[in-house]
Amino acid sequence: MYKHLKKFIFKMDPESAHENAINGLRMADSIPLGKKVLNMMYGYENPMLVNKVWDIVFPNPVGLAAGFDKNAEVYIPLGLMGFGHVEVGTLTPLAQPGNDKPRCFRLKEDQAIINRMGFNNHGVQAAAKSLSHYQDACMPVGVNIGKNKLTPNDQAASDYEKCLEALYPYGHYFAINVSSPNTPNLRDLQEVDSLRHLLRTIRKKADQLEKYGAKRKPILLKVAPDMSDEHMSDVVYVALEEGMDGLIATNTTLSRESVSDRRLAKEAGGLSGPMLLPRATECVRDIYKAVGDKMPIIGVGGIFTGDDAYRMMRAGASMTQIYTSMIYVGPGAATEINKRLVQLMKRDGFTHISEIIGIDHK
Ligand SMILES: Cc1cc2nc3c(=O)[nH]c(=O)nc-3n(C[C@H](O)[C@H](O)[C@H](O)COP(=O)(O)O)c2cc1C
């Protein structure tokens, strides 16, 4: 069905299509029958896929990556569509419009996207309201946080603290985004000294919030794929030393290698989709080699099929996320990946998803 719908959807510009999807999901959320239909059409449950990570139960290992539900408006209906978790955001302390439009491009031949959205979002206060229902969702909700465009990097830590303070009671885990290529100089925060200062401040803030009675929430660092191996290894060690609970690898890439549409390749922004998959999988493999089971990894970047997700998990990811494949494959993408994962596990004689994590290294 999505094949036919996609022809119509792809006639709209990507942002209008996205707004329509959010509105449709909001509508489905407002009527009990709407939620039931979503769940009947796209939901999928299988005990082989249920896993506990950081003491949180995830119904399956395929989550929705940050950037789709930026304002935490539709995480409940998304959860009914077969996702094992939904990461909302990136949220910043103050609302901001993001970059000028157009800022999102479909590279159809490559099933890829280039975006330079620039953290357009309604700010943490509005998100806190929407997230106050997070426990009604049928899967865990992650909250991805960043800094406002106008906040200089030497004050960035205070933006992340503000986000944590406003949102800490809501959501099951937090993701620190220093890896978007679309906020000027944000990726400089991945430099070792800046990163150490930032993560130390964030850890301290979270410890403080816990002292005042908040439940401990895992804090993850989301990294870019464009670092050298040496830099990535430094980043991973800093994250470990500064008490991060996990890593998300990776964000979009600045690389345009093998992009077919050379005209669109010139658009500034981050590239996502299948071309990112080899690098994202390699990052997960290298990180797992360095940290083993000490710090769970969420693998993201170009996953379209169950085979992609299977490889990512064998390389060391405890879970995966998708974004671009949902645009090209449709709302059933997570369920298709999950069903294939089960097939592959059965083929290889595994009975539970936890058995495949990092198996390539063993
Ligand atoms: C339109 C768009 C917006 C995105 N916005 C965010 C964001 O706000 N924060 C973030 O951490 N990642 C964002 N991402 C990156 C995704 O979360 C993901 O890391 C990346 O797209 C790679 O996965 P994929 O190839 O499955 O899409 C965005 C991606 C796209 C395509």
CSV table of C-alpha atoms and ligand atoms in Angstrom, one decimal:
chain,number,residue,atom,x,y,z
A,1,MET,CA,0.0,0.0,0.0
A,2,TYR,CA,2.8,2.4,0.9
A,3,LYS,CA,4.3,2.0,-2.6
A,4,HIS,CA,1.2,3.7,-4.0
A,5,LEU,CA,1.0,6.3,-1.2
A,6,LYS,CA,4.7,7.1,-1.6
A,7,LYS,CA,4.1,8.3,-5.2
A,8,PHE,CA,1.7,10.9,-3.8
A,9,ILE,CA,3.7,11.7,-0.7
A,10,PHE,CA,6.9,12.2,-2.7
A,11,LYS,CA,5.1,14.8,-4.8
A,12,MET,CA,5.1,17.0,-1.6
A,13,ASP,CA,8.3,18.6,-0.4
A,14,PRO,CA,9.9,16.6,2.4
A,15,GLU,CA,8.9,19.0,5.1
A,16,SER,CA,5.2,19.2,4.2
A,17,ALA,CA,5.1,15.4,4.0
A,18,HIS,CA,6.6,15.2,7.4
A,19,GLU,CA,4.1,17.8,8.8
A,20,ASN,CA,1.3,15.8,7.3
A,21,ALA,CA,2.6,12.6,8.9
A,22,ILE,CA,2.8,14.2,12.3
A,23,ASN,CA,-0.7,15.6,11.9
A,24,GLY,CA,-2.0,12.2,10.8
A,25,LEU,CA,-0.4,10.5,13.8
A,26,ARG,CA,-1.8,13.2,16.1
A,27,MET,CA,-5.3,12.5,14.8
A,28,ALA,CA,-4.9,8.7,15.1
A,29,ASP,CA,-3.7,9.3,18.7
A,30,SER,CA,-6.9,11.3,19.5
A,31,ILE,CA,-9.3,8.5,18.8
A,32,PRO,CA,-9.1,5.0,20.4
A,33,LEU,CA,-10.0,3.3,17.0
A,34,GLY,CA,-7.1,5.2,15.4
A,35,LYS,CA,-4.6,3.7,17.8
A,36,LYS,CA,-6.1,0.2,17.4
A,37,VAL,CA,-5.9,0.4,13.6
A,38,LEU,CA,-2.2,1.6,13.7
A,39,ASN,CA,-1.4,-1.3,16.0
A,40,MET,CA,-3.3,-3.8,13.9
A,41,MET,CA,-1.6,-2.6,10.7
A,42,TYR,CA,2.0,-2.2,11.9
A,43,GLY,CA,2.4,-3.6,15.5
A,44,TYR,CA,4.5,-6.7,16.1
A,45,GLU,CA,5.4,-8.6,19.2
A,46,ASN,CA,7.8,-11.5,19.7
A,47,PRO,CA,9.3,-12.6,23.0
A,48,MET,CA,12.5,-13.5,21.2
A,49,LEU,CA,13.1,-9.8,20.7
A,50,VAL,CA,12.3,-8.4,24.2
A,51,ASN,CA,15.4,-7.3,26.0
A,52,LYS,CA,16.5,-5.5,29.1
A,53,VAL,CA,19.2,-2.8,28.7
A,54,TRP,CA,20.1,-0.4,31.6
A,55,ASP,CA,17.3,-2.2,33.5
A,56,ILE,CA,14.7,-0.9,30.9
A,57,VAL,CA,12.6,-3.4,29.0
A,58,PHE,CA,12.6,-2.8,25.3
A,59,PRO,CA,10.0,-4.8,23.4
A,60,ASN,CA,12.3,-5.1,20.4
A,61,PRO,CA,15.7,-3.7,19.2
A,62,VAL,CA,14.5,-1.4,16.5
A,63,GLY,CA,13.8,2.2,17.7
A,64,LEU,CA,12.9,5.4,15.8
A,65,ALA,CA,15.9,7.7,15.7
A,66,ALA,CA,15.9,11.4,16.8
A,67,GLY,CA,14.6,14.0,14.5
A,68,PHE,CA,11.2,12.5,13.5
A,69,ASP,CA,9.3,13.4,16.6
A,70,LYS,CA,11.3,16.5,17.4
A,71,ASN,CA,8.7,18.0,19.8
A,72,ALA,CA,7.6,14.7,21.5
A,73,GLU,CA,4.1,15.1,20.0
A,74,VAL,CA,3.5,11.6,18.6
A,75,TYR,CA,5.7,9.1,20.5
A,76,ILE,CA,2.6,7.2,21.7
A,77,PRO,CA,1.1,6.3,18.3
A,78,LEU,CA,4.7,5.7,17.0
A,79,GLY,CA,5.1,3.1,19.7
A,80,LEU,CA,2.1,1.3,18.4
A,81,MET,CA,3.7,0.9,15.0
A,82,GLY,CA,6.2,-1.7,16.0
A,83,PHE,CA,9.1,0.5,17.2
A,84,GLY,CA,11.0,-0.8,20.3
A,85,HIS,CA,11.6,2.7,21.5
A,86,VAL,CA,11.2,6.2,20.2
A,87,GLU,CA,13.9,8.9,20.7
A,88,VAL,CA,12.3,12.4,20.7
A,89,GLY,CA,14.1,15.7,20.0
A,90,THR,CA,16.6,17.2,19.5
A,91,LEU,CA,15.2,19.6,22.1
A,92,THR,CA,16.9,22.8,23.1
A,93,PRO,CA,16.2,25.1,26.2
A,94,LEU,CA,14.5,27.7,24.1
A,95,ALA,CA,12.2,27.3,21.1
A,96,GLN,CA,14.0,28.1,17.8
A,97,PRO,CA,13.0,28.0,14.1
A,98,GLY,CA,16.0,26.2,12.7
A,99,ASN,CA,17.6,27.0,9.4
A,100,ASP,CA,16.0,28.6,6.4
A,101,LYS,CA,13.9,26.4,4.1
A,102,PRO,CA,14.4,24.4,2.0
A,103,ARG,CA,16.5,22.4,4.4
A,104,CYS,CA,15.6,18.8,3.7
A,105,PHE,CA,16.2,16.9,0.4
A,106,ARG,CA,15.3,13.5,-0.9
A,107,LEU,CA,18.0,11.7,-2.9
A,108,LYS,CA,15.6,9.2,-4.4
A,109,GLU,CA,18.1,7.2,-6.5
A,110,ASP,CA,20.1,6.5,-3.4
A,111,GLN,CA,17.2,6.3,-1.0
A,112,ALA,CA,19.0,8.9,1.0
A,113,ILE,CA,18.2,12.3,2.7
A,114,ILE,CA,20.3,15.4,3.2
A,115,ASN,CA,19.0,17.6,6.0
A,116,ARG,CA,20.2,20.8,7.6
A,117,MET,CA,17.2,21.4,9.8
A,118,GLY,CA,19.2,23.0,12.6
A,119,PHE,CA,17.3,21.8,15.7
A,120,ASN,CA,14.0,23.4,14.8
A,121,ASN,CA,11.9,22.7,18.0
A,122,HIS,CA,9.4,24.2,20.4
A,123,GLY,CA,11.8,24.2,23.4
A,124,VAL,CA,11.9,22.1,26.6
A,125,GLN,CA,9.0,23.7,28.3
A,126,ALA,CA,6.5,22.7,25.6
A,127,ALA,CA,8.2,19.3,25.4
A,128,ALA,CA,7.9,18.7,29.2
A,129,LYS,CA,4.1,19.0,28.8
A,130,SER,CA,4.0,16.5,26.0
A,131,LEU,CA,6.4,14.2,27.7
A,132,SER,CA,4.4,14.1,31.0
A,133,HIS,CA,2.5,11.2,29.4
A,134,TYR,CA,5.6,9.2,28.6
A,135,GLN,CA,4.7,6.3,30.8
A,136,ASP,CA,1.5,5.8,28.8
A,137,ALA,CA,3.7,4.7,25.8
A,138,CYS,CA,4.0,1.0,25.2
A,139,MET,CA,7.8,1.3,24.8
A,140,PRO,CA,10.6,3.3,26.3
A,141,VAL,CA,11.0,7.0,25.3
A,142,GLY,CA,14.5,8.5,24.9
A,143,VAL,CA,15.0,12.3,25.0
A,144,ASN,CA,17.7,13.8,22.8
A,145,ILE,CA,19.0,17.2,23.9
A,146,GLY,CA,21.2,19.9,22.4
A,147,LYS,CA,22.1,23.5,22.7
A,148,ASN,CA,20.5,26.6,21.1
A,149,LYS,CA,22.1,28.0,18.0
A,150,LEU,CA,22.9,31.3,19.7
A,151,THR,CA,24.5,29.8,22.8
A,152,PRO,CA,28.3,30.0,22.3
A,153,ASN,CA,30.2,26.8,22.8
A,154,ASP,CA,31.9,27.9,26.0
A,155,GLN,CA,28.4,28.2,27.6
A,156,ALA,CA,27.0,25.0,25.9
A,157,ALA,CA,27.1,23.0,29.1
A,158,SER,CA,24.6,25.3,30.7
A,159,ASP,CA,22.1,24.6,27.9
A,160,TYR,CA,22.4,20.8,28.4
A,161,GLU,CA,21.9,21.3,32.1
A,162,LYS,CA,18.8,23.4,31.5
A,163,CYS,CA,17.4,20.6,29.2
A,164,LEU,CA,18.1,18.0,31.8
A,165,GLU,CA,16.6,20.0,34.6
A,166,ALA,CA,13.4,20.6,32.7
A,167,LEU,CA,13.0,17.1,31.3
A,168,TYR,CA,14.7,14.7,33.7
A,169,PRO,CA,11.5,13.4,35.2
A,170,TYR,CA,10.3,12.4,31.7
A,171,GLY,CA,11.7,9.8,29.4
A,172,HIS,CA,13.5,6.6,30.0
A,173,TYR,CA,17.0,7.7,28.8
A,174,PHE,CA,18.7,10.9,27.6
A,175,ALA,CA,20.9,11.3,24.6
A,176,ILE,CA,23.5,14.1,24.4
A,177,ASN,CA,23.7,15.4,20.9
A,178,VAL,CA,27.1,17.0,20.0
A,179,SER,CA,27.2,15.4,16.6
A,180,SER,CA,24.7,17.3,14.4
A,181,PRO,CA,26.4,19.0,11.5
A,182,ASN,CA,23.7,21.6,11.3
A,183,THR,CA,24.3,23.8,14.3
A,184,PRO,CA,27.5,25.9,13.7
A,185,ASN,CA,30.5,24.6,15.6
A,186,LEU,CA,28.4,22.0,17.6
A,187,ARG,CA,30.7,19.2,16.6
A,188,ASP,CA,33.7,21.1,18.1
A,189,LEU,CA,32.2,19.9,21.4
A,190,GLN,CA,33.4,16.4,20.5
A,191,GLU,CA,37.0,17.7,20.9
A,192,VAL,CA,38.4,15.9,23.9
A,193,ASP,CA,38.8,18.8,26.4
A,194,SER,CA,35.5,20.4,25.6
A,195,LEU,CA,33.8,17.0,25.7
A,196,ARG,CA,35.3,16.1,29.0
A,197,HIS,CA,34.1,19.4,30.5
A,198,LEU,CA,30.6,19.0,29.0
A,199,LEU,CA,30.1,15.4,30.1
A,200,ARG,CA,31.4,16.1,33.6
A,201,THR,CA,29.0,19.0,34.0
A,202,ILE,CA,26.1,16.9,32.7
A,203,ARG,CA,27.0,13.9,34.9
A,204,LYS,CA,27.1,16.2,37.9
A,205,LYS,CA,23.8,17.7,37.1
A,206,ALA,CA,22.1,14.3,36.7
A,207,ASP,CA,23.7,13.2,40.0
A,208,GLN,CA,22.3,16.3,41.7
A,209,LEU,CA,18.8,15.6,40.3
A,210,GLU,CA,19.0,12.1,41.5
A,211,LYS,CA,20.0,13.3,45.0
A,212,TYR,CA,16.7,15.3,45.1
A,213,GLY,CA,14.7,12.2,44.5
A,214,ALA,CA,14.7,11.7,40.7
A,215,LYS,CA,15.1,8.2,39.4
A,216,ARG,CA,18.5,7.5,37.8
A,217,LYS,CA,18.3,7.7,34.0
A,218,PRO,CA,20.9,6.4,31.6
A,219,ILE,CA,22.7,9.2,29.7
A,220,LEU,CA,24.0,8.4,26.2
A,221,LEU,CA,26.4,10.3,24.0
A,222,LYS,CA,25.5,10.4,20.2
A,223,VAL,CA,28.5,10.6,18.0
A,224,ALA,CA,29.3,11.6,14.5
A,225,PRO,CA,30.6,9.2,11.9
A,226,ASP,CA,33.1,11.7,10.4
A,227,MET,CA,35.8,11.4,13.1
A,228,SER,CA,39.1,9.7,12.6
A,229,ASP,CA,39.5,6.3,14.3
A,230,GLU,CA,41.8,7.8,16.8
A,231,HIS,CA,39.5,10.7,17.6
A,232,MET,CA,36.6,8.3,18.0
A,233,SER,CA,38.6,6.1,20.3
A,234,ASP,CA,39.4,9.2,22.5
A,235,VAL,CA,35.7,10.2,22.5
A,236,VAL,CA,34.7,6.8,23.6
A,237,TYR,CA,37.2,6.8,26.5
A,238,VAL,CA,36.1,10.2,27.7
A,239,ALA,CA,32.5,9.1,27.6
A,240,LEU,CA,33.4,6.0,29.7
A,241,GLU,CA,35.6,8.0,32.1
A,242,GLU,CA,33.0,10.7,32.6
A,243,GLY,CA,30.3,8.2,33.5
A,244,MET,CA,28.2,8.0,30.4
A,245,ASP,CA,25.9,5.0,30.3
A,246,GLY,CA,25.9,4.3,26.5
A,247,LEU,CA,26.7,5.6,23.0
A,248,ILE,CA,24.6,6.2,19.9
A,249,ALA,CA,26.6,5.6,16.7
A,250,THR,CA,26.0,7.5,14.5
A,251,ASN,CA,24.5,10.8,13.4
A,252,THR,CA,24.4,11.9,9.8
A,253,THR,CA,27.6,12.3,7.7
A,254,LEU,CA,29.2,15.1,5.9
A,255,SER,CA,30.6,12.7,3.3
A,256,ARG,CA,29.1,12.7,-0.2
A,257,GLU,CA,31.1,9.8,-1.4
A,258,SER,CA,29.2,7.7,-4.0
A,259,VAL,CA,26.1,10.0,-4.0
A,260,SER,CA,24.4,9.6,-7.4
A,261,ASP,CA,22.7,12.9,-7.7
A,262,ARG,CA,25.7,15.3,-8.0
A,263,ARG,CA,23.5,18.4,-8.0
A,264,LEU,CA,21.8,17.5,-4.6
A,265,ALA,CA,25.2,16.2,-3.3
A,266,LYS,CA,26.2,19.9,-3.2
A,267,GLU,CA,23.5,20.8,-0.6
A,268,ALA,CA,24.9,21.5,2.8
A,269,GLY,CA,23.8,19.2,5.7
A,270,GLY,CA,24.0,15.7,7.0
A,271,LEU,CA,23.5,12.7,4.8
A,272,SER,CA,21.5,9.7,6.0
A,273,GLY,CA,20.5,6.4,4.4
A,274,PRO,CA,22.2,3.3,3.0
A,275,MET,CA,25.5,5.0,2.2
A,276,LEU,CA,26.0,5.6,5.9
A,277,LEU,CA,25.5,1.9,6.8
A,278,PRO,CA,29.1,0.6,6.3
A,279,ARG,CA,30.7,3.5,8.3
A,280,ALA,CA,28.0,3.4,11.1
A,281,THR,CA,28.5,-0.4,11.4
A,282,GLU,CA,32.3,0.1,11.5
A,283,CYS,CA,32.0,2.7,14.2
A,284,VAL,CA,29.8,0.3,16.3
A,285,ARG,CA,32.3,-2.5,15.7
A,286,ASP,CA,35.3,-0.3,16.8
A,287,ILE,CA,33.4,1.0,19.8
A,288,TYR,CA,32.4,-2.4,21.0
A,289,LYS,CA,36.0,-3.6,20.6
A,290,ALA,CA,37.0,-0.8,23.0
A,291,VAL,CA,34.2,-1.0,25.6
A,292,GLY,CA,32.7,-4.5,25.3
A,293,ASP,CA,29.6,-4.9,27.4
A,294,LYS,CA,30.6,-2.0,29.7
A,295,MET,CA,28.6,0.6,27.7
A,296,PRO,CA,25.7,-0.5,25.5
A,297,ILE,CA,25.6,0.9,22.0
A,298,ILE,CA,22.6,1.9,19.9
A,299,GLY,CA,23.6,1.4,16.2
A,300,VAL,CA,22.0,3.8,13.7
A,301,GLY,CA,22.8,4.8,10.2
A,302,GLY,CA,21.4,3.4,7.0
A,303,ILE,CA,19.6,0.4,8.4
A,304,PHE,CA,16.9,-0.6,5.9
A,305,THR,CA,16.6,-4.4,6.4
A,306,GLY,CA,16.7,-7.0,9.1
A,307,ASP,CA,20.0,-8.2,7.6
A,308,ASP,CA,21.4,-4.7,8.2
A,309,ALA,CA,20.2,-4.6,11.8
A,310,TYR,CA,21.5,-8.2,12.4
A,311,ARG,CA,25.0,-7.2,11.2
A,312,MET,CA,24.9,-4.0,13.3
A,313,MET,CA,24.0,-6.0,16.4
A,314,ARG,CA,26.5,-8.8,15.7
A,315,ALA,CA,29.1,-6.0,15.5
A,316,GLY,CA,28.2,-4.9,19.0
A,317,ALA,CA,25.0,-2.8,19.0
A,318,SER,CA,22.5,-3.7,21.8
A,319,MET,CA,19.8,-2.0,19.9
A,320,THR,CA,19.3,-0.2,16.6
A,321,GLN,CA,17.4,2.9,15.3
A,322,ILE,CA,16.1,3.9,11.9
A,323,TYR,CA,14.9,7.1,10.3
A,324,THR,CA,15.5,7.3,6.6
A,325,SER,CA,14.2,3.8,5.9
A,326,MET,CA,10.9,4.8,7.4
A,327,ILE,CA,10.6,7.5,4.7
A,328,TYR,CA,11.4,5.1,1.9
A,329,VAL,CA,10.0,1.8,3.1
A,330,GLY,CA,7.1,3.2,5.0
A,331,PRO,CA,5.4,3.0,8.4
A,332,GLY,CA,5.9,-0.8,8.5
A,333,ALA,CA,9.7,-0.5,8.3
A,334,ALA,CA,10.4,-1.4,12.0
A,335,THR,CA,8.1,-4.5,11.9
A,336,GLU,CA,9.6,-5.7,8.6
A,337,ILE,CA,13.1,-5.4,10.2
A,338,ASN,CA,12.0,-7.2,13.3
A,339,LYS,CA,10.3,-10.1,11.4
A,340,ARG,CA,13.5,-10.6,9.4
A,341,LEU,CA,15.6,-10.5,12.6
A,342,VAL,CA,13.6,-13.3,14.0
A,343,GLN,CA,14.1,-15.3,10.8
A,344,LEU,CA,17.8,-14.8,10.8
A,345,MET,CA,18.1,-15.7,14.5
A,346,LYS,CA,16.2,-18.9,13.9
A,347,ARG,CA,18.3,-19.7,10.8
A,348,ASP,CA,21.5,-19.3,13.0
A,349,GLY,CA,20.1,-21.2,16.0
A,350,PHE,CA,19.7,-18.2,18.4
A,351,THR,CA,16.7,-18.2,20.7
A,352,HIS,CA,17.0,-14.7,22.1
A,353,ILE,CA,18.1,-11.3,20.7
A,354,SER,CA,20.6,-10.8,23.6
A,355,GLU,CA,22.6,-13.8,22.2
A,356,ILE,CA,23.6,-11.9,19.0
A,357,ILE,CA,25.0,-8.7,20.5
A,358,GLY,CA,28.7,-8.5,19.7
A,359,ILE,CA,28.8,-12.2,18.6
A,360,ASP,CA,31.3,-11.3,15.8
A,361,HIS,CA,33.9,-10.5,18.5
A,362,LYS,CA,33.5,-13.8,20.4
B,1,LIG,C1,15.3,14.9,8.6
B,1,LIG,C2,16.2,14.4,9.7
B,1,LIG,C3,16.3,15.1,10.9
B,1,LIG,C4,17.1,14.7,11.9
B,1,LIG,N1,17.2,15.3,13.1
B,1,LIG,C5,18.0,14.9,14.1
B,1,LIG,C6,18.0,15.5,15.4
B,1,LIG,O1,17.2,16.4,15.6
B,1,LIG,N2,18.8,15.0,16.3
B,1,LIG,C7,19.6,13.9,16.1
B,1,LIG,O2,20.3,13.5,17.0
B,1,LIG,N3,19.6,13.3,14.9
B,1,LIG,C8,18.8,13.7,13.9
B,1,LIG,N4,18.8,13.1,12.7
B,1,LIG,C9,19.7,11.9,12.5
B,1,LIG,C10,19.1,10.6,12.8
B,1,LIG,O3,18.6,10.5,14.1
B,1,LIG,C11,20.0,9.4,12.4
B,1,LIG,O4,21.1,9.5,13.3
B,1,LIG,C12,20.5,9.5,11.0
B,1,LIG,O5,19.5,9.9,10.1
B,1,LIG,C13,21.1,8.1,10.5
B,1,LIG,O6,20.1,7.2,10.5
B,1,LIG,P1,19.2,6.7,9.2
B,1,LIG,O7,20.2,6.5,8.1
B,1,LIG,O8,18.5,5.5,9.6
B,1,LIG,O9,18.3,7.9,8.9
B,1,LIG,C14,18.0,13.5,11.7
B,1,LIG,C15,17.9,12.8,10.5
B,1,LIG,C16,17.0,13.2,9.5
B,1,LIG,C17,17.0,12.5,8.2
